[in-house]
PDB file of C-alpha atoms in Angstrom:
ATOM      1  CA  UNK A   1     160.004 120.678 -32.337  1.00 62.00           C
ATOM      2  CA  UNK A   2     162.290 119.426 -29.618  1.00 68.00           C
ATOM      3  CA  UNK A   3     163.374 122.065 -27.954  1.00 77.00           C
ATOM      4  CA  UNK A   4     162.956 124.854 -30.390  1.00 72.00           C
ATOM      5  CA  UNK A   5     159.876 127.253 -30.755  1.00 75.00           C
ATOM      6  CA  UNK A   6     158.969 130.158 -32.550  1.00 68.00           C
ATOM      7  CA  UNK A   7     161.802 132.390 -30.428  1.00 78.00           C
ATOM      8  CA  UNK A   8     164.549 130.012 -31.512  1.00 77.00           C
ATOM      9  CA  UNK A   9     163.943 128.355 -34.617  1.00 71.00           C
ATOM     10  CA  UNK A  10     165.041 129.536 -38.177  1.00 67.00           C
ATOM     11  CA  UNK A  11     162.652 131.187 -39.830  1.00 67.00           C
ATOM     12  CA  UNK A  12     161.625 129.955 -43.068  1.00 66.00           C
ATOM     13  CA  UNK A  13     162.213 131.836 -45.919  1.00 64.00           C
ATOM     14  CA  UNK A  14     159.372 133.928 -47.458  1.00 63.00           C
ATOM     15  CA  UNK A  15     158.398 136.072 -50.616  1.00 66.00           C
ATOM     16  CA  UNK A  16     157.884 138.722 -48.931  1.00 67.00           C
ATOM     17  CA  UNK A  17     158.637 138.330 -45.146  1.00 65.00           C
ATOM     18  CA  UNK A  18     156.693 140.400 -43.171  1.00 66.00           C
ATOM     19  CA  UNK A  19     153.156 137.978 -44.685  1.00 69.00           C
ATOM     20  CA  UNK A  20     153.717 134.502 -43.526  1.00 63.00           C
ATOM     21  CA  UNK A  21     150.781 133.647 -46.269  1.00 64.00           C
ATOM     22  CA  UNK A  22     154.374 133.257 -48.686  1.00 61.00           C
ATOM     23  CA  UNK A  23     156.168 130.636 -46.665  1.00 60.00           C
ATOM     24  CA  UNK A  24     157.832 129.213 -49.909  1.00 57.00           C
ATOM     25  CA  UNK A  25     157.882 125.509 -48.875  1.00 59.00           C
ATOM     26  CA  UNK A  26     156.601 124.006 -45.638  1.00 60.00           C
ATOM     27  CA  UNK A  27     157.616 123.477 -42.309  1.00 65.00           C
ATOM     28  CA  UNK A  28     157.958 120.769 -39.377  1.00 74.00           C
ATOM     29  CA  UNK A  29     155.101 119.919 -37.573  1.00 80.00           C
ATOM     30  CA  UNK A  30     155.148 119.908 -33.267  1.00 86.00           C
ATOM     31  CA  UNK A  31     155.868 116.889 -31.864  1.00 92.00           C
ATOM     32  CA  UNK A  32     152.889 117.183 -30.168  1.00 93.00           C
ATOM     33  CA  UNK A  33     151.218 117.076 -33.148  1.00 92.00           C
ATOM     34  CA  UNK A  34     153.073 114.225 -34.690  1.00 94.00           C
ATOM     35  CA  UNK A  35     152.270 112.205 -31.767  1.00 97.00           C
ATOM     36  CA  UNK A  36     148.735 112.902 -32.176  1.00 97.00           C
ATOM     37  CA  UNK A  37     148.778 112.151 -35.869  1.00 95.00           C
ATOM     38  CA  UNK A  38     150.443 108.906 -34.867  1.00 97.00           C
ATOM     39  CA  UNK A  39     148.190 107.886 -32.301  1.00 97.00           C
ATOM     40  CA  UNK A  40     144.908 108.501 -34.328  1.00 97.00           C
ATOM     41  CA  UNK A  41     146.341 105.685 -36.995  1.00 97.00           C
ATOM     42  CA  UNK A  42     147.005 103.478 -34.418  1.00 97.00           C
ATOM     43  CA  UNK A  43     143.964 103.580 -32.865  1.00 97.00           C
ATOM     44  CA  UNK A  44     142.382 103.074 -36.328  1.00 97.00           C
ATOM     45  CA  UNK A  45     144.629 100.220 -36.612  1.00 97.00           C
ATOM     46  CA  UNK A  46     146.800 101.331 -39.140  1.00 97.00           C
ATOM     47  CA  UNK A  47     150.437 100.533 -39.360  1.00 97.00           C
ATOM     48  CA  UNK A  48     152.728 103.708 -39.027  1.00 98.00           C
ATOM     49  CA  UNK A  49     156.189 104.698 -40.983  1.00 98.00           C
ATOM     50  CA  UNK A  50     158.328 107.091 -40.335  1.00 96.00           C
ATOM     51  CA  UNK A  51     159.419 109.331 -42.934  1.00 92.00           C
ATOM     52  CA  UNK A  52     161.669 112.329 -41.906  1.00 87.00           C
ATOM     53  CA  UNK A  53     161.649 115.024 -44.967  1.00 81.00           C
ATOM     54  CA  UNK A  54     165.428 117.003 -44.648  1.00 78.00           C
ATOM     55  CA  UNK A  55     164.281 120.618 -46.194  1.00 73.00           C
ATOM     56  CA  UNK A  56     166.291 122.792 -47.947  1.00 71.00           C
ATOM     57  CA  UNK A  57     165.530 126.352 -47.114  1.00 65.00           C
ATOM     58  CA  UNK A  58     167.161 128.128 -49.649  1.00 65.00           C
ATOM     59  CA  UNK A  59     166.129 130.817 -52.354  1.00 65.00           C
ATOM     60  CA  UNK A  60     165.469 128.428 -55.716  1.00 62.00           C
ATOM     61  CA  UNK A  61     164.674 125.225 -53.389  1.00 59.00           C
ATOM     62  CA  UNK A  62     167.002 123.183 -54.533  1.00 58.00           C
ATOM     63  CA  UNK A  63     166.552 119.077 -54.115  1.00 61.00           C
ATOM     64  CA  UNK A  64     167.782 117.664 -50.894  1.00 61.00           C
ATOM     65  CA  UNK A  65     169.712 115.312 -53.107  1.00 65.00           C
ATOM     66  CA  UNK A  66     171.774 117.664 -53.745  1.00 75.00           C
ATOM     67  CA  UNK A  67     173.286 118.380 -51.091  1.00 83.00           C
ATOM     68  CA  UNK A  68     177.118 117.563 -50.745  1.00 86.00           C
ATOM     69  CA  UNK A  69     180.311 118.532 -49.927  1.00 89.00           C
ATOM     70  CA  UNK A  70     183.773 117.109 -48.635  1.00 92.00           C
ATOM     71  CA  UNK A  71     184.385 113.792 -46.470  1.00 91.00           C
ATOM     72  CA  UNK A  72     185.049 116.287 -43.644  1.00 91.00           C
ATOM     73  CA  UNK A  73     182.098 118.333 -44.275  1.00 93.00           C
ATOM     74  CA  UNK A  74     179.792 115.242 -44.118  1.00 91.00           C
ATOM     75  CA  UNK A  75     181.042 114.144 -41.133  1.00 93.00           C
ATOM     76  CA  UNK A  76     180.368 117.677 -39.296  1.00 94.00           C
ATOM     77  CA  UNK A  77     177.029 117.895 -40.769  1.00 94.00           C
ATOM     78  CA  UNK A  78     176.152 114.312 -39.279  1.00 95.00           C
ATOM     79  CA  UNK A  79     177.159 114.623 -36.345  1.00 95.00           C
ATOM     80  CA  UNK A  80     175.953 118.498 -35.543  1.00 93.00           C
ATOM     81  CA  UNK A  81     172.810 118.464 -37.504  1.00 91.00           C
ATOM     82  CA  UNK A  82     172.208 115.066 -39.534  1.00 94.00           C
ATOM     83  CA  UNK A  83     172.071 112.521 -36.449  1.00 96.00           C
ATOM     84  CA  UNK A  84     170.029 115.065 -33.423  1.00 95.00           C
ATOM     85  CA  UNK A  85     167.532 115.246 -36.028  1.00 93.00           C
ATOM     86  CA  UNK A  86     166.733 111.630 -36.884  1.00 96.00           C
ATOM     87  CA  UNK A  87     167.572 110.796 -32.992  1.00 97.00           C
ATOM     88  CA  UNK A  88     165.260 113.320 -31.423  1.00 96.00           C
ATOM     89  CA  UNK A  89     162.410 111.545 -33.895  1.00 97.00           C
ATOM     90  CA  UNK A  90     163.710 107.763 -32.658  1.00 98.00           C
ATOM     91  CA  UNK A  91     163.043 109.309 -29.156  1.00 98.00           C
ATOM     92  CA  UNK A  92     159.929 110.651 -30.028  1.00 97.00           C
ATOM     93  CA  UNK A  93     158.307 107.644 -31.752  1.00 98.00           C
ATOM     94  CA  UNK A  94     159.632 105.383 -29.414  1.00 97.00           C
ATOM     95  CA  UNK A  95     156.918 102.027 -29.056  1.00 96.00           C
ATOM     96  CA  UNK A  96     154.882 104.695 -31.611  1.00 97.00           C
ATOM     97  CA  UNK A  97     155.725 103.119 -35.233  1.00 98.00           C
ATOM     98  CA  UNK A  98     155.940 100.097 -36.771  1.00 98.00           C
ATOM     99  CA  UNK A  99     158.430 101.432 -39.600  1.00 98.00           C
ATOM    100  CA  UNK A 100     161.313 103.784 -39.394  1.00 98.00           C
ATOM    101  CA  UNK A 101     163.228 105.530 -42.122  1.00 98.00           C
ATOM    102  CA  UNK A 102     166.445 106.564 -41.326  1.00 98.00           C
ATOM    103  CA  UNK A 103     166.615 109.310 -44.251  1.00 94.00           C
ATOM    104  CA  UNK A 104     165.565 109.479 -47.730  1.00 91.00           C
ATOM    105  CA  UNK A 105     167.089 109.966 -51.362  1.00 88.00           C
ATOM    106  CA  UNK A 106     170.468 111.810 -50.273  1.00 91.00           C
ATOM    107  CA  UNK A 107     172.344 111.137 -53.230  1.00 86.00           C
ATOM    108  CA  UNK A 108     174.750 114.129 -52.288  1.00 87.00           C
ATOM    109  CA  UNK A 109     176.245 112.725 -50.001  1.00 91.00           C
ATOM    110  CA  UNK A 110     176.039 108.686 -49.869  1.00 91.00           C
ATOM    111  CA  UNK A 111     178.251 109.081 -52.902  1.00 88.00           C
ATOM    112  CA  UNK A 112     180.908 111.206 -51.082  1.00 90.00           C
ATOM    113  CA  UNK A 113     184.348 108.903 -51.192  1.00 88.00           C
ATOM    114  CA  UNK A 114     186.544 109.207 -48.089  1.00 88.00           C
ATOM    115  CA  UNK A 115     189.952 108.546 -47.814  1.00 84.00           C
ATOM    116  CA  UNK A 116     189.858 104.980 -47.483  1.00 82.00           C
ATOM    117  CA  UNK A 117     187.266 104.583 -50.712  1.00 79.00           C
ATOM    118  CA  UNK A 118     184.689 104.396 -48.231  1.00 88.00           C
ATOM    119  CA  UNK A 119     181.435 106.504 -48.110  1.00 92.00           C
ATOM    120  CA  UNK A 120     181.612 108.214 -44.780  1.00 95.00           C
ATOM    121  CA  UNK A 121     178.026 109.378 -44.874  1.00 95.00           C
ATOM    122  CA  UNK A 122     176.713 105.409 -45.759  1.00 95.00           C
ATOM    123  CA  UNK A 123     179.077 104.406 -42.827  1.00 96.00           C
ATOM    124  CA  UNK A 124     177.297 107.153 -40.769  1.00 97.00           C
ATOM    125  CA  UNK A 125     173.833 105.820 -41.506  1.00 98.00           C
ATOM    126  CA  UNK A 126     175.023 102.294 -41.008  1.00 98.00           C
ATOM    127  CA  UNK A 127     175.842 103.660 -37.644  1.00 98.00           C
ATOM    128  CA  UNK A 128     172.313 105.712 -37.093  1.00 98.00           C
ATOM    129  CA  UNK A 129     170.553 102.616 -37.838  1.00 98.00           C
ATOM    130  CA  UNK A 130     172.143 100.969 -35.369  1.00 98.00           C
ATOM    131  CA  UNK A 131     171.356 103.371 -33.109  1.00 98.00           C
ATOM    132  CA  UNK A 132     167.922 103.988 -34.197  1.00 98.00           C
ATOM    133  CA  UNK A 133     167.647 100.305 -33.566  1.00 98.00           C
ATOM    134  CA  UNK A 134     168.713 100.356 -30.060  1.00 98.00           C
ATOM    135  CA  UNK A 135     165.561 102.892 -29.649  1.00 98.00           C
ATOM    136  CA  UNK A 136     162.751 101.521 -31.409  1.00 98.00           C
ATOM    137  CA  UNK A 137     163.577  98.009 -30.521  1.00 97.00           C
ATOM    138  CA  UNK A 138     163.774  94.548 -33.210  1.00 97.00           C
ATOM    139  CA  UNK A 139     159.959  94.630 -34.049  1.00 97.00           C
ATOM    140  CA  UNK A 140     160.202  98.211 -35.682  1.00 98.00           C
ATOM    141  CA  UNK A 141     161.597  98.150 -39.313  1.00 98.00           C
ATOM    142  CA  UNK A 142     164.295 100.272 -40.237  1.00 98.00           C
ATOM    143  CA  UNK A 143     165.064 101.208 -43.897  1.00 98.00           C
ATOM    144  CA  UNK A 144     166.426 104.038 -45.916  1.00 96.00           C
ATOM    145  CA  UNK A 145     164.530 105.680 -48.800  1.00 93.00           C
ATOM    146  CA  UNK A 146     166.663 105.830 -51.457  1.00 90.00           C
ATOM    147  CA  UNK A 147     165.807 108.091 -54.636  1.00 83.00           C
ATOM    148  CA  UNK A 148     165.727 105.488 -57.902  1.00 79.00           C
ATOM    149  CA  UNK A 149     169.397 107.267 -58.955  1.00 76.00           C
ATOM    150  CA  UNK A 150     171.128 105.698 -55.792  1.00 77.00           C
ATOM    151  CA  UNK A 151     170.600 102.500 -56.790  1.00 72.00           C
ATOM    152  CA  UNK A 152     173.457 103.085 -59.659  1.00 70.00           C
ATOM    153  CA  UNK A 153     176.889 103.186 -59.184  1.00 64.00           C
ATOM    154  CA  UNK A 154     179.083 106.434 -58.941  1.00 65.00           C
ATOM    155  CA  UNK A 155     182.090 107.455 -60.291  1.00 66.00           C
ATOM    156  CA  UNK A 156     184.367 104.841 -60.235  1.00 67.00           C
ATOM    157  CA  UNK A 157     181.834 101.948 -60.423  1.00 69.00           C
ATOM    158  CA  UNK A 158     181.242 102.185 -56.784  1.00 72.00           C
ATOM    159  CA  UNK A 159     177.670 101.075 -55.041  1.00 79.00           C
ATOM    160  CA  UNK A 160     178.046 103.145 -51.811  1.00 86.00           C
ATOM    161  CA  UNK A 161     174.632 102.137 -50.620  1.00 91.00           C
ATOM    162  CA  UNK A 162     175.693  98.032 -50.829  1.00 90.00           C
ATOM    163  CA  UNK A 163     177.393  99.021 -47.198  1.00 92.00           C
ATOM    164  CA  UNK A 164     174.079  99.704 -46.067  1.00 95.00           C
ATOM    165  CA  UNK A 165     171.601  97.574 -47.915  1.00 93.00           C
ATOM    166  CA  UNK A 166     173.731  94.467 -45.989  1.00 95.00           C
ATOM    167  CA  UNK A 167     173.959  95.878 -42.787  1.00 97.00           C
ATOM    168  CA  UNK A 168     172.181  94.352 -40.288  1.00 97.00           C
ATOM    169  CA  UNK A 169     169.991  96.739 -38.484  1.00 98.00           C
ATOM    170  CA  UNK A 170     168.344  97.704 -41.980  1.00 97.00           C
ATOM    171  CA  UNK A 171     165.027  95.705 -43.567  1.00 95.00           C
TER     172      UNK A 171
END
């Protein structure tokens, strides 16, 4: 993927790691392949979404949703690891899809409370959207996949996700 191959990537985790048969959760595909994939539904005329996966490679496998952390932390993780991800896949799928989703059910963090009583991650994918959007073009629509918990309010009686239900760039 990108620009990382079997020399460079992280290794996911096994049972027992010298037999790849016990990879304990999957991987990412090539983009070579996902642009195959892609192109064999649209030449069957079938209408394409996007739907990265983020995968936690840890021992028990915990949910993505969980993962968290402080404003600060969010903020590094987006911009080191959170937005090249979803960007190299804008990129990628470029004139490619007809729907885009800019994450999916990452509870962990949309409920993180800044400084200011915002949500700095929500901000952040206000943000990606917009420059998803600036990819993909107006035709493509761009959502987030919420898991049914983020639709309730955290602590506080905060809805962090109203930020980015409203924001323009997001169907």
């Amino acid at each position: 993927v990108s620009s990382y191959d079997r020399n460079n990537a992280h290794a996911i985790a096994r049972k027992n790691s010298y037999d790849p048969s016990t990879i304990r959760y999957g991987g990412t595909m090539p983009d070579e392949e996902v642009l195959k994939f892609v192109n064999a539904l649209k030449e069957q005329g079938k209408k394409v979404a996007f739907y990265p996966f983020l995968m936690v490679d840890n021992e028990n496998k915990d949910w993505r949703g969980y993962i968290t952390g402080s404003a600060e932390q969010v903020e590094m993780f987006y911009t080191n690891q959170y937005q090249p991800f979803v960007m190299h896949y804008a990129f990628l799928l470029r004139g490619k899809v007809d729907m885009f989703y800019i994450g999916s059910e990452l509870e962990g963090l949309t409920v993180i409370k800044g400084e200011e009583r915002n949500f700095p991650f929500v901000n952040n994918l206000c943000g990606l959207a917009a420059n998803v959007r600036s990819i993909v073009g107006e035709k493509v629509q761009i959502s987030y996949a919420a898991n049914w918990s983020e639709y309730l309010h955290c602590k506080g009686g905060y809805r962090p996700l109203d930020t980015l239900w409203s924001d323009q760039n997001i169907n």
